[in-house]
CSV table of C-alpha atoms in Angstrom, one decimal:
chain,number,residue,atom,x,y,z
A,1,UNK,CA,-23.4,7.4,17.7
A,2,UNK,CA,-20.0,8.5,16.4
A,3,UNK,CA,-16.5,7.1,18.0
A,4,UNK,CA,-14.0,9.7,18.4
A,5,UNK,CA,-10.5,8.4,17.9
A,6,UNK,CA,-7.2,10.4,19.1
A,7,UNK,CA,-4.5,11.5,18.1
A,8,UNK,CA,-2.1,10.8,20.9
A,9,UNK,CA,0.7,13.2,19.7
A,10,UNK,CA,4.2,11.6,21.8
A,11,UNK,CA,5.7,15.2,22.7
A,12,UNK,CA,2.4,15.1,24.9
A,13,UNK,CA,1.9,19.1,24.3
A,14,UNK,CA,-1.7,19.0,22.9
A,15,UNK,CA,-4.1,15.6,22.3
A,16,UNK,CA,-6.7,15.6,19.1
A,17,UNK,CA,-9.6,14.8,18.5
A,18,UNK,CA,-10.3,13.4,15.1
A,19,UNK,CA,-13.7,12.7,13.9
A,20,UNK,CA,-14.4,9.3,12.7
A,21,UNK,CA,-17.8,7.4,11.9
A,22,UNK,CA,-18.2,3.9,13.3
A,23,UNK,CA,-17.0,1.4,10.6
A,24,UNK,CA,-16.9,-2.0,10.6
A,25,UNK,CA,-17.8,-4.2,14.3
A,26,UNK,CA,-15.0,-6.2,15.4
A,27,UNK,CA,-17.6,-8.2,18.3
A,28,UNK,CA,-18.4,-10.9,16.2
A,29,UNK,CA,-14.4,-12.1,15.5
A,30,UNK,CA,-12.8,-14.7,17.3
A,31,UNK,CA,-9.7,-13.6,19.5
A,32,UNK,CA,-6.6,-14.6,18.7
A,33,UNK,CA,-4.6,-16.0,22.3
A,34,UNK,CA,-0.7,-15.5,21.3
A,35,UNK,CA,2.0,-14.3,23.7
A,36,UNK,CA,2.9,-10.4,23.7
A,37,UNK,CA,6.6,-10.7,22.2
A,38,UNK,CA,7.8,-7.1,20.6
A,39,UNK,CA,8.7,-7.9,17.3
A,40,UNK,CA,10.4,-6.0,15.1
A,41,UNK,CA,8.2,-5.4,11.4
A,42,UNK,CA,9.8,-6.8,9.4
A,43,UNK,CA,11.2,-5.0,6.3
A,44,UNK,CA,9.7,-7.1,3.2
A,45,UNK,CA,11.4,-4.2,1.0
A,46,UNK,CA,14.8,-1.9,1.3
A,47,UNK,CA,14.2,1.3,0.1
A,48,UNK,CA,17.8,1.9,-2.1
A,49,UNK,CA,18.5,5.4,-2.8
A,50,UNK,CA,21.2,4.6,-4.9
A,51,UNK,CA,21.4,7.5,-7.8
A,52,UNK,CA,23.3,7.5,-11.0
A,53,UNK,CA,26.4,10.2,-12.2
A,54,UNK,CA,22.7,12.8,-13.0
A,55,UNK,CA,21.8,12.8,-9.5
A,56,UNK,CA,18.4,10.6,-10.4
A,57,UNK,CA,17.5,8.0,-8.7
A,58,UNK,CA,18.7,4.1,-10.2
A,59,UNK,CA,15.9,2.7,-7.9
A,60,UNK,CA,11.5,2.6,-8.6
A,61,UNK,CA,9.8,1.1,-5.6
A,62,UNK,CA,6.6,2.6,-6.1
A,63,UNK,CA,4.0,2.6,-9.2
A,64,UNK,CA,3.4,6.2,-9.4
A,65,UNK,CA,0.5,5.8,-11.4
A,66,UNK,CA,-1.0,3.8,-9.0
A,67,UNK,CA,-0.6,6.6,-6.7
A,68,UNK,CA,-1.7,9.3,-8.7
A,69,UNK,CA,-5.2,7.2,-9.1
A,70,UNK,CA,-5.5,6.5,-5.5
A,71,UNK,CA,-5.4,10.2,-4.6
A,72,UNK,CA,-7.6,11.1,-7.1
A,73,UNK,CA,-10.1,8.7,-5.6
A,74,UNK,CA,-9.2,9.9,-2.4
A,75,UNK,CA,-9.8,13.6,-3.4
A,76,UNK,CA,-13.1,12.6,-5.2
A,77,UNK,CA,-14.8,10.8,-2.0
A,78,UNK,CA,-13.6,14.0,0.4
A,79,UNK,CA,-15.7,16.1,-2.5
A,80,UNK,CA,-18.8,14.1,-2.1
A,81,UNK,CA,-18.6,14.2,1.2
A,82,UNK,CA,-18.8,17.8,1.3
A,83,UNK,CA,-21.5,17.9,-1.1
A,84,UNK,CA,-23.5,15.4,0.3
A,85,UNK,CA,-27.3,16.7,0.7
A,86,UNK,CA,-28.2,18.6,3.8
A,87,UNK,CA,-30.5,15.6,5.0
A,88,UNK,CA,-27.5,14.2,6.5
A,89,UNK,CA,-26.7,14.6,9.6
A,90,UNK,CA,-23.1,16.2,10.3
A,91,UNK,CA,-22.3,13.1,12.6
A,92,UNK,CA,-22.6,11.1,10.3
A,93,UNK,CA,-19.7,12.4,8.2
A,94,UNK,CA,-16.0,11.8,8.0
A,95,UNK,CA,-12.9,14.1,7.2
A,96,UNK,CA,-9.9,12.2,7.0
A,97,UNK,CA,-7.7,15.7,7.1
A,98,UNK,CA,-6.4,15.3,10.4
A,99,UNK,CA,-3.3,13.5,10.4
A,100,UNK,CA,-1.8,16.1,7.6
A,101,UNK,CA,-3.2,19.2,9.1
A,102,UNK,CA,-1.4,18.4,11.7
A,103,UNK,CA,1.8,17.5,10.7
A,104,UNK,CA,1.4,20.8,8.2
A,105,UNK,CA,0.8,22.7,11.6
A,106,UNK,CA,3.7,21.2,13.0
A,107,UNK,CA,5.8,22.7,10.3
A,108,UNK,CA,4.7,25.9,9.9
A,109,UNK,CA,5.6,25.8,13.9
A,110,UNK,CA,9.3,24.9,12.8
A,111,UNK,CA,8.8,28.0,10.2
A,112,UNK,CA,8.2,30.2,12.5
A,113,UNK,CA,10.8,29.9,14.7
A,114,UNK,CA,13.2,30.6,11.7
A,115,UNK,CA,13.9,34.3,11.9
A,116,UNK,CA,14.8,36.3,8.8
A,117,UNK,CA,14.1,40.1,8.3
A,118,UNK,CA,13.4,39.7,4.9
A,119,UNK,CA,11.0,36.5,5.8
A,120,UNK,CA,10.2,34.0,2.1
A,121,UNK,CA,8.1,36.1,0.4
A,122,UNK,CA,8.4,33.6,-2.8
A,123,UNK,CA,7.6,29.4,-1.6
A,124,UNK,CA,7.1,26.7,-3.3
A,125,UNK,CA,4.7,23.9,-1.8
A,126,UNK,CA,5.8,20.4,-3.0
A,127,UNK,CA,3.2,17.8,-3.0
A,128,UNK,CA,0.8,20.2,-1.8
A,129,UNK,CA,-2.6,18.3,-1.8
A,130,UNK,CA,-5.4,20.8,-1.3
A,131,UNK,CA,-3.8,23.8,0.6
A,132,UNK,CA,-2.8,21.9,4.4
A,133,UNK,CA,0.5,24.0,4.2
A,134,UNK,CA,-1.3,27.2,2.6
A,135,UNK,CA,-4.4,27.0,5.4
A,136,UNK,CA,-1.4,26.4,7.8
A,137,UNK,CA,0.6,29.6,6.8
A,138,UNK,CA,-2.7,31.8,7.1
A,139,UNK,CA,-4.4,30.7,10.2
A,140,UNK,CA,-2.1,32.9,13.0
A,141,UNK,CA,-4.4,35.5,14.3
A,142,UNK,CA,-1.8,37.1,16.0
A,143,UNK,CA,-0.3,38.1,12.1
A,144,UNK,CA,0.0,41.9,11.2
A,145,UNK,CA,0.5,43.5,7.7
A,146,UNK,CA,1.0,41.5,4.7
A,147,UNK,CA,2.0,37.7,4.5
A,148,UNK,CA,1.5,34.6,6.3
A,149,UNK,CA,3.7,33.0,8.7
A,150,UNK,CA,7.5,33.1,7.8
A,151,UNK,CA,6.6,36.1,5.5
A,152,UNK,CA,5.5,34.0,3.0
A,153,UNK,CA,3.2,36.7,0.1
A,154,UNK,CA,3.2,34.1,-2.1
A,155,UNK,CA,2.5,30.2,-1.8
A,156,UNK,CA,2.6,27.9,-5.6
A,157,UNK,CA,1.1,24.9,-4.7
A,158,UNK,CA,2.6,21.9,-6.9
A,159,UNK,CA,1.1,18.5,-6.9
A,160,UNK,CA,1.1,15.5,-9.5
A,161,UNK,CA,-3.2,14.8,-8.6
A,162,UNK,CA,-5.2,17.3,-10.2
A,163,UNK,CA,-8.0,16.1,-8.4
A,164,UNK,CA,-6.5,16.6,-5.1
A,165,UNK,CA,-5.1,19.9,-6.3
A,166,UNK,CA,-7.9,21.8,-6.6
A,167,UNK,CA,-9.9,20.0,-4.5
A,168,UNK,CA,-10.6,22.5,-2.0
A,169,UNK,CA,-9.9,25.9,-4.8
A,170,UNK,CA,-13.7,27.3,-4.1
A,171,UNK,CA,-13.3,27.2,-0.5
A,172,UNK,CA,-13.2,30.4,1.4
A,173,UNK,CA,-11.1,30.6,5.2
A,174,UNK,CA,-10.4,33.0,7.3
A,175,UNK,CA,-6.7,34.7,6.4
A,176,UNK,CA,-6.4,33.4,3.1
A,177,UNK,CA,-6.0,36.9,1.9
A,178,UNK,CA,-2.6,37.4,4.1
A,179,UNK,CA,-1.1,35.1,1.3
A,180,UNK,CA,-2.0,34.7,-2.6
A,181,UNK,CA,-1.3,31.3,-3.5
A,182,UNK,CA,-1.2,29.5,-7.7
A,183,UNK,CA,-1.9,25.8,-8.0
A,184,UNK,CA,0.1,23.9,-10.6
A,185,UNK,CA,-0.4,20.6,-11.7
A,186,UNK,CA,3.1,18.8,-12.3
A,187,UNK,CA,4.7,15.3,-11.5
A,188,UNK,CA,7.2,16.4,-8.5
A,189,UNK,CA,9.4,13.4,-9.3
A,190,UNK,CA,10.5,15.2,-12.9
A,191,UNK,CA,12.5,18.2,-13.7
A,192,UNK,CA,10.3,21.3,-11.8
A,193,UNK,CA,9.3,23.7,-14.3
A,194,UNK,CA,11.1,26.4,-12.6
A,195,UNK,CA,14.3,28.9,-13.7
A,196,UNK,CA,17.1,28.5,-11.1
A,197,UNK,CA,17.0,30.3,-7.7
A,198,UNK,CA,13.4,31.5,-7.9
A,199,UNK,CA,12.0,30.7,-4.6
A,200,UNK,CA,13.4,31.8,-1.3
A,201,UNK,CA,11.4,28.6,0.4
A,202,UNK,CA,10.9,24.9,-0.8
A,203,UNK,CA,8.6,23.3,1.8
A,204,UNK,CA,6.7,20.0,1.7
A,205,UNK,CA,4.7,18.3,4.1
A,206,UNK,CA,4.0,14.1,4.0
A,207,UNK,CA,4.3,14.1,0.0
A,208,UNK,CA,7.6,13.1,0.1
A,209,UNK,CA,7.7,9.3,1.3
A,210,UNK,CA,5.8,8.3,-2.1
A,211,UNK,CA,8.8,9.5,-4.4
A,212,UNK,CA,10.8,7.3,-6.6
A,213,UNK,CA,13.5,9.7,-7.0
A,214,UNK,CA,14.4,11.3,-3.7
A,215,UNK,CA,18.0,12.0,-5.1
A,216,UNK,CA,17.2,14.1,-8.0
A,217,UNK,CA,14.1,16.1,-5.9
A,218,UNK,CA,16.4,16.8,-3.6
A,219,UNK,CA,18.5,18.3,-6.0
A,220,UNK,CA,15.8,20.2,-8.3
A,221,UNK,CA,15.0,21.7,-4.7
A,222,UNK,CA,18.6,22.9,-4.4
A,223,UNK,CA,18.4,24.5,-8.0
A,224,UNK,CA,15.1,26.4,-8.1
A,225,UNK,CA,16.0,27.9,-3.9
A,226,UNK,CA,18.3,31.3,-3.8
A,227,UNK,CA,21.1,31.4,-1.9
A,228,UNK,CA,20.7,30.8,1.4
A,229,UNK,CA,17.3,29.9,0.6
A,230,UNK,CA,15.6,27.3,2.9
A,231,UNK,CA,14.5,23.9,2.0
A,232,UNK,CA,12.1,22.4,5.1
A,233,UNK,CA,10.2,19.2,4.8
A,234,UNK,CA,8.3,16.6,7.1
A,235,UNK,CA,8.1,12.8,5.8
A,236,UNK,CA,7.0,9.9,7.0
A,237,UNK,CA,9.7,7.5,7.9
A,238,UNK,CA,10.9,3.9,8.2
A,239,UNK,CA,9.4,3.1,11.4
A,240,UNK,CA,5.8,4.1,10.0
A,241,UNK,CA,3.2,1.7,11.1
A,242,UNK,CA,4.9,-1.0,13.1
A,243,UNK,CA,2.0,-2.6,14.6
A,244,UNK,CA,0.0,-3.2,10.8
A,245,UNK,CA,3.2,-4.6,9.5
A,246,UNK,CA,3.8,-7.4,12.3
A,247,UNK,CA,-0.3,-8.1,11.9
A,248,UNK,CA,-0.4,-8.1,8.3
A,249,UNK,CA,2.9,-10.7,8.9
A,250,UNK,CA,1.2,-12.8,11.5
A,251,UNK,CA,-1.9,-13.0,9.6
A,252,UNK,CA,-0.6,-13.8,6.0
A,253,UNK,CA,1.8,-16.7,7.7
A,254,UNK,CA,-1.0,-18.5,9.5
A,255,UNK,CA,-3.3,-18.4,6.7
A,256,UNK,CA,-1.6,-18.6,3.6
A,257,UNK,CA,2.3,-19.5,4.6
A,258,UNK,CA,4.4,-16.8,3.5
A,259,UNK,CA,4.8,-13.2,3.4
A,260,UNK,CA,4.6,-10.1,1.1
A,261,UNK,CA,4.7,-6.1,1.5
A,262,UNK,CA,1.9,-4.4,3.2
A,263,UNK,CA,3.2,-1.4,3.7
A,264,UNK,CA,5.8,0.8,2.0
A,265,UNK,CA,9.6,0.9,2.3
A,266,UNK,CA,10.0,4.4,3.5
A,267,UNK,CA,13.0,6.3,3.9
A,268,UNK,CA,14.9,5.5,7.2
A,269,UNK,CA,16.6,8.8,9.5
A,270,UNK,CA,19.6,7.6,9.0
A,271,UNK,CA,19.5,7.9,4.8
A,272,UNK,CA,18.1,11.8,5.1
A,273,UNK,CA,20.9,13.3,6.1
A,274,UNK,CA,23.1,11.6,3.4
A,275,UNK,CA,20.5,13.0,0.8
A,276,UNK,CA,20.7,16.3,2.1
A,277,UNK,CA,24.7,16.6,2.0
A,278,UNK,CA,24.2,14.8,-1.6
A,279,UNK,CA,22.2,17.7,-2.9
A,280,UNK,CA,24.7,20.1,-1.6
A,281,UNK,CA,22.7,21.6,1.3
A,282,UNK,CA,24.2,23.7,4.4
A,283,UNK,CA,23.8,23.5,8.2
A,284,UNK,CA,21.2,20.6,8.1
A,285,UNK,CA,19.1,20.1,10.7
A,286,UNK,CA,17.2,16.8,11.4
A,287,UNK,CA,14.4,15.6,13.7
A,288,UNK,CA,11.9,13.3,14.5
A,289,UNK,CA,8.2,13.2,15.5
A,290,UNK,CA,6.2,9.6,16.7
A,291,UNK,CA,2.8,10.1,16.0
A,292,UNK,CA,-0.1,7.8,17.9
A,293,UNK,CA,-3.5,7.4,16.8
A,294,UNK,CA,-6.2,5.3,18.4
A,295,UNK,CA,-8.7,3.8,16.3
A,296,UNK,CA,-12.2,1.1,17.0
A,297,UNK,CA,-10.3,-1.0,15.3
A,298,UNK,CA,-7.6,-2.3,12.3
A,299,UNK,CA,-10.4,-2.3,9.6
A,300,UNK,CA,-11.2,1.3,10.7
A,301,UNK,CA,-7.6,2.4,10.3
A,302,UNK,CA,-7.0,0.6,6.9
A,303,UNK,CA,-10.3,2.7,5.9
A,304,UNK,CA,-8.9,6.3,7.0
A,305,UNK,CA,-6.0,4.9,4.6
A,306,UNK,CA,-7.8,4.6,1.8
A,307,UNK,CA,-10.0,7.6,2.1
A,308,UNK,CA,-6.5,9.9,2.8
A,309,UNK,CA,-4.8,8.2,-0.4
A,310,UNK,CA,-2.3,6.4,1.4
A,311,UNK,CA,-2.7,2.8,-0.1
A,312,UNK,CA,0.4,0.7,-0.6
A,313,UNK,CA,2.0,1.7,-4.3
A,314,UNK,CA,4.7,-1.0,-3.9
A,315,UNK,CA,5.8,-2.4,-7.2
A,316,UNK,CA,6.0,-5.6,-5.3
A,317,UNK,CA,2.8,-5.9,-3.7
A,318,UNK,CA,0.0,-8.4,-4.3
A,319,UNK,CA,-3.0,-7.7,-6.5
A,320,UNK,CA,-5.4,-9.3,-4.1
A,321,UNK,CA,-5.5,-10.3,0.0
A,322,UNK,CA,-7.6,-12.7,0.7
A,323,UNK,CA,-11.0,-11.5,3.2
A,324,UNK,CA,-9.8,-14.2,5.6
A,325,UNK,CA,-6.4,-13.0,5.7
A,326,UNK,CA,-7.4,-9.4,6.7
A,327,UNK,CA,-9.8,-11.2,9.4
A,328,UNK,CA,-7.0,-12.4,11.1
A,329,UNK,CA,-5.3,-9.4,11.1
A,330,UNK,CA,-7.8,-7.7,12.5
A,331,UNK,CA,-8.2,-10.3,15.2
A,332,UNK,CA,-4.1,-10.1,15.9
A,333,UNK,CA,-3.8,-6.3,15.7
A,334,UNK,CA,-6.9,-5.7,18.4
A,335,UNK,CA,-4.9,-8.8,20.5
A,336,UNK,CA,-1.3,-7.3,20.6
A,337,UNK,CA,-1.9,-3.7,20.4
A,338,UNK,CA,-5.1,-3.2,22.5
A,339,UNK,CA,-4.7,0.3,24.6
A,340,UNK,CA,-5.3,0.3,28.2
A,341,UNK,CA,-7.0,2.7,30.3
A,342,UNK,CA,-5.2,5.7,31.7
A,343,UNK,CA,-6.0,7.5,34.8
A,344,UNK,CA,-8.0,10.1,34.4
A,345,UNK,CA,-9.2,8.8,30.9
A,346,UNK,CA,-12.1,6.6,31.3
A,347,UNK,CA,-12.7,6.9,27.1
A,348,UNK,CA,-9.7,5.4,26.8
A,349,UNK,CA,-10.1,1.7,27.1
A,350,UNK,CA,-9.4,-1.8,25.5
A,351,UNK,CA,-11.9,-1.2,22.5
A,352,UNK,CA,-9.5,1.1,21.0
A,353,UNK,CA,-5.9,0.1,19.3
A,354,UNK,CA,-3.0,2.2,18.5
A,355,UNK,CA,-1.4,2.9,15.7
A,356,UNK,CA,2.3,4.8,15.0
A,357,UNK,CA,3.5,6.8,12.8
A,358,UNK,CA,7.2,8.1,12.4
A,359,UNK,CA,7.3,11.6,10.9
A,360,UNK,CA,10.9,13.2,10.0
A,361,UNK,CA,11.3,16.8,9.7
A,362,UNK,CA,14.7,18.6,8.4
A,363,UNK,CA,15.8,21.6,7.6
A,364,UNK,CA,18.4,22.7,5.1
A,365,UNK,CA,20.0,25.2,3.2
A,366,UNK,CA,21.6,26.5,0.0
A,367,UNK,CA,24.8,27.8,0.9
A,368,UNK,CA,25.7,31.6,0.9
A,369,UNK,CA,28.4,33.4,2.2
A,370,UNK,CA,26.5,35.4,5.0
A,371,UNK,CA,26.4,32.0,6.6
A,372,UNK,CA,28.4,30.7,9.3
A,373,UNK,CA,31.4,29.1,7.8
A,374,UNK,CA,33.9,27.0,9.7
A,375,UNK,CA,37.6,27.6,10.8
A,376,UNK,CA,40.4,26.6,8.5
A,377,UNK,CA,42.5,24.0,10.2
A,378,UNK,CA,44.8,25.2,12.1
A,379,UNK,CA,43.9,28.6,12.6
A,380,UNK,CA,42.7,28.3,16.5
A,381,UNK,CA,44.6,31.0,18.5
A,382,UNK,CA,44.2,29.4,22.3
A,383,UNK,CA,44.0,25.7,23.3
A,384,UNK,CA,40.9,24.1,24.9
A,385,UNK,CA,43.3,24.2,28.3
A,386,UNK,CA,43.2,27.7,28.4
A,387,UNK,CA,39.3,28.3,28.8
A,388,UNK,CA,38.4,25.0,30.4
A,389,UNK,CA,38.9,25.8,34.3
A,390,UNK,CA,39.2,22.4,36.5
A,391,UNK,CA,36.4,22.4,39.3
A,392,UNK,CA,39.4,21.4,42.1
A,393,UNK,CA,42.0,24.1,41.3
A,394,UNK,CA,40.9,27.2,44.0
A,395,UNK,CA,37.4,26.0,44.7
């Protein structure tokens, strides 16, 4: 029988359910007994976003081939999956799309509120995957007339796997044809193969965290937008995964005495505005989302990682981890972060542990002189005196 994991979403608006086939038993492992400290995970790598005179980045922490292979992989499976015979029972089969259509959801909610007569009738999708921001943009029912969400006409979809490009190409949905949409295969870390100020929107949903050279994206972004075209984005951030790092720590010093990276050194909140104001973008806008997911178990939640392409591409990471070591983590991930029943929840209980994910979202823009521009120095006419009214004189 299948266990349903959630997604616990922290703003509490709405709870998931995302469909997941029993994997691996945990029963038979030993429990590890330690005291429940909060740690800290600690950060085996800094992410430097140092960039030279160019804009590009001085800094590789991830093997972008390595990437490009495990998304292919990961794209291949989810086709198999969908072709699989019709003997198989549909409980018995996994999509590993939920996290992402989410977050895509998410952002096409931020796009929305963003109102502009003219909508972006021209957007480019960075890191697109198979279509979570294009499915996204069409789904509204409530939509009239031509275009998606935002007034987006026209969606290119740009993505470095071709195998996870086209993935989903032959699939038919409801809305699509509010919005026409071209896939192109390119590397999003290089130069994008666009004249200046062709799109009115650059958006990009949890592509971003896997790029070398965040400087110089940042800044092609900024070239190929309009003026006051809008650059949106969501990325996962630094405090991604907490609970699998300290395991994956724990586990690696009992058994084998030191330490190594895990998981990968993603861009911290603090660094994004910086980037932004680096690449010469207007009236930024920054936020943040925590994410949490309850899985059986760690081995389950290391294999939704794998089958979404989300493997650790560090430069710096080991080529093997011994069967043993991931045991223990197992064992000290289902100890530490076991979730407790909730009233009013009876599903919820101590079989299932949690895991967290940070997702940063930001909005920025090209600058234009429609937009709001600030005072010169100097030039106020009253002082703050004058319209701030003390509460004791005359009440």
């Amino acid at each position: 029988m299948m266990n349903y994991p959630r997604l616990l979403l922290s703003t509490t608006r709405k709870r998931l359910v995302a469909p997941i086939q029993e994997g691996l038993s945990s029963s038979t492992r030993s429990r590890v007994r330690s005291s429940r400290q909060v740690l800290r995970p600690p950060c085996c790598l800094s992410r430097s976003l140092s960039s030279s005179s160019d804009g590009s980045s001085t800094s590789v922490a991830f093997d972008r081939t390595i990437k490009q292979r495990q998304r292919d992989n990961a794209a291949r499976a989810q086709q198999l999956w969908k072709q699989a015979d019709d003997d198989i029972n549909d409980t018995d089969r996994v999509s590993y799309d939920y996290f992402r259509e989410e977050i895509a959801r998410r952002l096409v909610d931020r796009l929305d509120d963003i109102r502009r007569e003219e909508g972006f009738p021209l957007t480019l999708d960075v890191g697109s995957g198979p279509g979570y921001i294009y499915r996204a943009i069409c789904a509204d029912d409530a939509l009239e007339g031509e275009g998606g969400i935002g007034g987006v006409r026209k969606l290119v979809q740009l993505d470095s796997s071709q195998e996870m490009l086209h993935r989903d190409a032959e699939e038919e949905f409801e809305g699509m044809d509010r919005c026409g949409t071209y896939r192109m295969h390119a590397e999003e870390e290089g130069k994008l193969p666009f004249p200046d100020g062709t799109f009115d929107l650059v958006i990009s949903s949890c592509a971003l965290h896997w790029v070398n050279n965040l400087p110089g994206l940042f800044k092609e972004a900024h070239r190929v937008l309009k003026p006051d075209g809008c650059f949106m984005f969501a990325m996962v951030g630094g405090e991604t995964l907490p609970e699998l790092r300290v395991a994956m720590v724990m586990a690696e010093l009992e058994r084998e005495g030191g330490v190594s990276p895990h998981v990968g050194p993603f861009v911290e909140l603090s660094d994004i505005g910086s980037l932004m104001q680096r690449a010469k973008f207007a009236l930024p806008t920054i936020d943040i989302d925590t994410v949490h997911v309850s899985y059986p178990d760690a081995f389950v939640l290391m294999e939704h990682l794998q089958r979404m392409g989300e493997n650790n591409a560090s430069i710096k990471k080991r080529e093997r981890t011994a069967q043993d070591t991931f045991l223990a983590t197992a064992c000290i991930y289902d100890e530490l972060y076991a979730m407790q029943p909730q009233d009013g929840d009876p599903d919820l209980g101590n079989k299932e542990v949690e895991a967290s994910v940070q997702v940063i979202f930001a909005i920025g823009w090209t600058p234009d002189a429609s937009q709001q521009q600030p005072k010169a120095r100097g030039s106020a006419t009253h002082k703050i005196g004058e319209v701030v009214v003390d509460k004791t004189d005359g009440q």
